[in-house]
Amino acid sequence: MQKNLIIVESPAKAKTIEKFLGKDYQVLSSYGHIRDLKDKGMSVDVANHFKPDYVISPEKAETVKKLKKAAKEAQTVWLASDEDREGEAIAWHLYTVLGLNDNDSKRIVFHEITKPAIVNAIENPRKIDLNLVNAQQARRVLDRIVGFELSPILWKKIKPSLSAGRVQSVAVRLIVEREREINQFNAEAFFRVNALFLLPDGKSVIKAELNKKFATETEAQAFLESLKNAIFTIEDVSTRPGKKSPAPPFTTSTLQQEASRKIGFSVSQTMSIAQRLYEAGFITYMRTDSLNLSTLALNASKKEITDEFGAKYVKIRQYQTKTKGAQEAHEAIRPTYMNNHAIKGSDQEQKLYKLIWERTLASQMADAELERTTVSIGISGKASEKFLVQGEVILFDGFLRVYLEDTDDETSDENTDSLLPPMKVSEKLLLNEASAAERLTQRPFRYTEASLVRKLEELGIGRPSTYAPTISTIQQRGYVIKGNKDGEARPFVTLILKDNNINKKVKNETVGADKNKLMPTDSGFVVNDFLTENFPLVLEYNFTADLEKEFDRVAEGKIQWTDTLDKFYKLFHPIVETVSAMKTEYKVGERLLGTDPKTGKPVSVKIGRFGAFVQIGSAEDEEKPQFASLTQGQSIETITLEEALSLFGLPRTVGEFNGKTVTAAIGRFGPYLKYDNAFVTIPKTHNPYTITIEDAEKLIAEKQERDANKTLKNFAEDAKLQVLNGRFGPYIAYEKNNYKIPKGIVPKNLTFEEAMKIIKEAPEKKAKGKARKKK
């Protein structure tokens, strides 16, 4: 009989823990939650104090069977799932399903997977914290109620297959509102003046910026004219000490943000890699909003800093958590052993570990000591306009020796701080060159995944365990995309004063381009507007944040979880009934663009089952309305009447090629050319509305060449058998199945018998849906 059974969530965690314990301990994995609310129906009995209807997940039946058998054979079952609310709920479900009791089971928690931590946890077991379990249940049940009651309304009022979530809908609202701010923003041009001055030593040149900006080219030109005969004098040189302090160690949200800025990881990617590092015993628990570090970690950091850089670089700090409701774990994210400067693992794991190690070490290092110098240069005949020079010298690098936090600020500082040469008040300077460059006022920035996490945290919406799933969900549901936005080329004027002459240069620059930013889709706009108008309570930032505080109070044992749900449901359900019964004269999301000049019929844009489309006419007309889908890059939010009408120009005749007509059109898989009963995809580099016959001929010829090279061999014995050339090399195609050709065989030389033998001996293909494992 096995003495001890330890149950954790993941096999990787089990494998690491097994290394630390002897033969008296068996470690098994539950592979996450073993049961959840039923998929069908709401699975919540509202009338019976919101009692959840839990079922064992079908894919977990075998796991549960194995765990039950092992639990019966063990003297003591140790429930060792993660220490947050989700982990506590997993432990409670295991306790219930496995039929355990307080005599034969114990709950243990640890925030790092090291031998001392595991041994300490076993020496200090506790009971399952039902307050934490109930906080998780409250969130799970409330989110199910919102999704179950809102989604059918979206199907009915907008289109089928839509869904709504409490936190997800608020995240979409943030992105929609930001996109509208950008669309409504009117950039204003201004001119920034910089100058290069030669110091009295005849060698040193400094760059300075004027303390004033000009609204027009005429004003900038007049100012440069006034500099031609001006005298420039140093009026003030001020030097003041300064310091920079290190950023605190990582929480979940700051790790997600910094990994995005420094390494380019997505939020979900960061959490996946951090999970692997935690389960391998390299870092502490990765879902936390605490900034605290243990005494052990502080002492280990002190030793590393002293050994590596000297005692003067040490400044032990204990940071205070500012996030309201911080409760998920007892420590910030840090390496389990500070003397491990690097780890073995994948390239991504090494990069993230290095980031965590450096941030943790830097948080316990001395401030950087600086000296900041500002020089003011006066212009004769002008009292208010001054040229300013700023420089910064690092006197002691402190934590900068190891790490400097990045920011999301996308503005560039053209007057970079630097070391300045010696300068004295009253010294006269010689103007080498002055320039007035046209710039634009900066529009609001689109959210990155990382900056959205920061915003959600600022608003008190969500918790460490919910940030990544929220951002993944809104993209999976098609309300938001992470993508690139092409900018617009715009001419910019630069006026240059040199040798008492002013020259004008005009060059084109691209403005408004974005990369890897979150943008709402048409569905995102329409669903957000509908929910904001009809369910302002659900979309209200403060209300959503207050619910998080309610969950925190449940976790602290201050209120009953069913009371929180009851209070919410009494507010929410009557609105659902009212909106569901409400009839509207127009389709939700419909936008009237104007009138078709040819027919006099209304032109509108709306969201449909297969996406956004333009409609000419209405259902009440005798003639059937005309429809056209929006193309990539177009949005129901911004499309104009002219752009909408142009969509009805397809299919269009492009011209003739070898005596046959070439037609351009758009189908369900995108734009294409039709030629001689064959279809040729039009790539993104071409537009179906404007593609020329010359470009079409090239695409057709390329397709014909690919088709000609595709078939390597046919077989007279069976017309269904072919040897084809694919993206990954030659293969055998037979009866809608593909077969790999073994190495060493020349595809063109294959005989019918050899090909059929390869097919017969090929491994049996897995059924669809089972071929891929969940990531």
mmCIF file of N, CA, C and O in Angstrom, residues 22 32 51 97 99 101 201 234 238 241 278 316 332 352 361 419-420 422 475 481 484 531 578 593 620 673 741 755:
data_model
loop_
_atom_site.group_PDB
_atom_site.id
_atom_site.type_symbol
_atom_site.label_atom_id
_atom_site.label_comp_id
_atom_site.label_asym_id
_atom_site.label_seq_id
_atom_site.Cartn_x
_atom_site.Cartn_y
_atom_site.Cartn_z
ATOM 1 N N GLY A 22 11.023 10.790 -1.547
ATOM 2 C CA GLY A 22 11.456 9.392 -1.575
ATOM 3 C C GLY A 22 10.393 8.443 -2.095
ATOM 4 O O GLY A 22 9.340 8.851 -2.589
ATOM 5 N N GLY A 32 -5.154 19.714 -14.684
ATOM 6 C CA GLY A 32 -6.050 20.860 -14.535
ATOM 7 C C GLY A 32 -7.333 20.477 -13.827
ATOM 8 O O GLY A 32 -7.372 19.549 -13.010
ATOM 9 N N LYS A 51 -27.000 27.205 -7.189
ATOM 10 C CA LYS A 51 -26.254 25.947 -7.074
ATOM 11 C C LYS A 51 -25.710 25.533 -8.440
ATOM 12 O O LYS A 51 -26.451 25.395 -9.409
ATOM 13 N N VAL A 97 -14.803 14.797 -5.514
ATOM 14 C CA VAL A 97 -14.976 13.707 -6.479
ATOM 15 C C VAL A 97 -14.304 12.425 -6.001
ATOM 16 O O VAL A 97 -14.831 11.321 -6.191
ATOM 17 N N GLY A 99 -13.951 11.512 -3.010
ATOM 18 C CA GLY A 99 -14.563 11.053 -1.760
ATOM 19 C C GLY A 99 -13.618 11.105 -0.585
ATOM 20 O O GLY A 99 -13.623 10.216 0.274
ATOM 21 N N ASN A 101 -11.771 12.748 2.939
ATOM 22 C CA ASN A 101 -12.201 13.434 4.163
ATOM 23 C C ASN A 101 -10.975 14.035 4.845
ATOM 24 O O ASN A 101 -9.841 13.815 4.424
ATOM 25 N N ASP A 201 35.552 77.459 -28.195
ATOM 26 C CA ASP A 201 36.793 76.721 -28.415
ATOM 27 C C ASP A 201 37.008 76.379 -29.893
ATOM 28 O O ASP A 201 38.070 75.880 -30.282
ATOM 29 N N ILE A 234 25.071 82.543 -23.966
ATOM 30 C CA ILE A 234 24.671 81.623 -22.893
ATOM 31 C C ILE A 234 24.203 82.458 -21.705
ATOM 32 O O ILE A 234 24.964 83.243 -21.143
ATOM 33 N N SER A 238 22.644 75.580 -15.471
ATOM 34 C CA SER A 238 22.242 75.050 -14.163
ATOM 35 C C SER A 238 22.507 73.544 -14.106
ATOM 36 O O SER A 238 22.198 72.813 -15.045
ATOM 37 N N PRO A 241 21.734 67.612 -9.079
ATOM 38 C CA PRO A 241 21.864 66.158 -8.943
ATOM 39 C C PRO A 241 20.515 65.472 -9.192
ATOM 40 O O PRO A 241 19.452 66.067 -9.002
ATOM 41 N N TYR A 278 8.156 27.725 -13.946
ATOM 42 C CA TYR A 278 7.686 27.446 -12.584
ATOM 43 C C TYR A 278 7.652 25.949 -12.326
ATOM 44 O O TYR A 278 8.145 25.459 -11.294
ATOM 45 N N ILE A 316 18.932 47.024 -0.162
ATOM 46 C CA ILE A 316 17.813 46.095 0.032
ATOM 47 C C ILE A 316 16.517 46.881 0.200
ATOM 48 O O ILE A 316 16.429 47.816 0.986
ATOM 49 N N ALA A 332 6.492 38.114 -5.159
ATOM 50 C CA ALA A 332 6.638 38.524 -6.557
ATOM 51 C C ALA A 332 7.246 37.360 -7.349
ATOM 52 O O ALA A 332 7.670 36.348 -6.779
ATOM 53 N N LEU A 352 13.257 34.551 -21.048
ATOM 54 C CA LEU A 352 12.334 35.009 -20.006
ATOM 55 C C LEU A 352 12.974 34.867 -18.625
ATOM 56 O O LEU A 352 12.811 35.750 -17.768
ATOM 57 N N LEU A 361 17.297 41.023 -9.385
ATOM 58 C CA LEU A 361 18.581 41.505 -8.862
ATOM 59 C C LEU A 361 18.609 43.031 -8.826
ATOM 60 O O LEU A 361 18.990 43.633 -7.810
ATOM 61 N N LEU A 419 26.399 63.842 -22.707
ATOM 62 C CA LEU A 419 27.446 64.566 -21.995
ATOM 63 C C LEU A 419 27.726 65.879 -22.714
ATOM 64 O O LEU A 419 27.890 65.911 -23.932
ATOM 65 N N LEU A 420 27.764 66.983 -21.962
ATOM 66 C CA LEU A 420 27.954 68.304 -22.566
ATOM 67 C C LEU A 420 29.381 68.818 -22.317
ATOM 68 O O LEU A 420 29.963 68.551 -21.270
ATOM 69 N N PRO A 422 32.236 71.780 -21.439
ATOM 70 C CA PRO A 422 32.174 72.898 -20.480
ATOM 71 C C PRO A 422 31.631 74.165 -21.137
ATOM 72 O O PRO A 422 31.995 74.502 -22.267
ATOM 73 N N GLN A 475 -9.780 37.839 -29.013
ATOM 74 C CA GLN A 475 -9.251 37.617 -30.362
ATOM 75 C C GLN A 475 -9.860 36.362 -30.984
ATOM 76 O O GLN A 475 -10.232 36.351 -32.160
ATOM 77 N N ILE A 481 -8.654 42.003 -33.476
ATOM 78 C CA ILE A 481 -7.523 41.354 -34.149
ATOM 79 C C ILE A 481 -6.231 42.028 -33.713
ATOM 80 O O ILE A 481 -6.224 43.206 -33.366
ATOM 81 N N ASN A 484 -1.383 44.629 -38.215
ATOM 82 C CA ASN A 484 -0.658 45.813 -38.665
ATOM 83 C C ASN A 484 -1.602 46.759 -39.400
ATOM 84 O O ASN A 484 -2.586 46.333 -40.004
ATOM 85 N N LEU A 531 -24.170 46.408 -26.641
ATOM 86 C CA LEU A 531 -24.074 46.143 -25.199
ATOM 87 C C LEU A 531 -23.974 47.436 -24.402
ATOM 88 O O LEU A 531 -24.572 47.570 -23.336
ATOM 89 N N THR A 578 -36.054 42.781 -20.641
ATOM 90 C CA THR A 578 -36.515 43.979 -21.355
ATOM 91 C C THR A 578 -35.913 44.058 -22.749
ATOM 92 O O THR A 578 -36.611 44.278 -23.743
ATOM 93 N N LEU A 593 -25.501 55.170 -45.338
ATOM 94 C CA LEU A 593 -24.403 55.958 -45.933
ATOM 95 C C LEU A 593 -24.901 57.071 -46.857
ATOM 96 O O LEU A 593 -24.208 58.056 -47.068
ATOM 97 N N GLU A 620 -38.275 45.939 -48.476
ATOM 98 C CA GLU A 620 -39.634 46.321 -48.861
ATOM 99 C C GLU A 620 -39.748 46.648 -50.351
ATOM 100 O O GLU A 620 -40.856 46.736 -50.904
ATOM 101 N N LEU A 673 -9.239 35.758 -60.125
ATOM 102 C CA LEU A 673 -9.425 35.931 -61.568
ATOM 103 C C LEU A 673 -10.053 34.654 -62.108
ATOM 104 O O LEU A 673 -9.698 33.553 -61.685
ATOM 105 N N ILE A 741 6.432 9.730 -49.611
ATOM 106 C CA ILE A 741 7.316 8.836 -50.361
ATOM 107 C C ILE A 741 8.593 8.624 -49.544
ATOM 108 O O ILE A 741 9.261 9.587 -49.168
ATOM 109 N N ALA A 755 3.987 2.019 -55.734
ATOM 110 C CA ALA A 755 3.140 3.063 -55.159
ATOM 111 C C ALA A 755 2.046 2.457 -54.286
ATOM 112 O O ALA A 755 1.775 2.929 -53.173
#
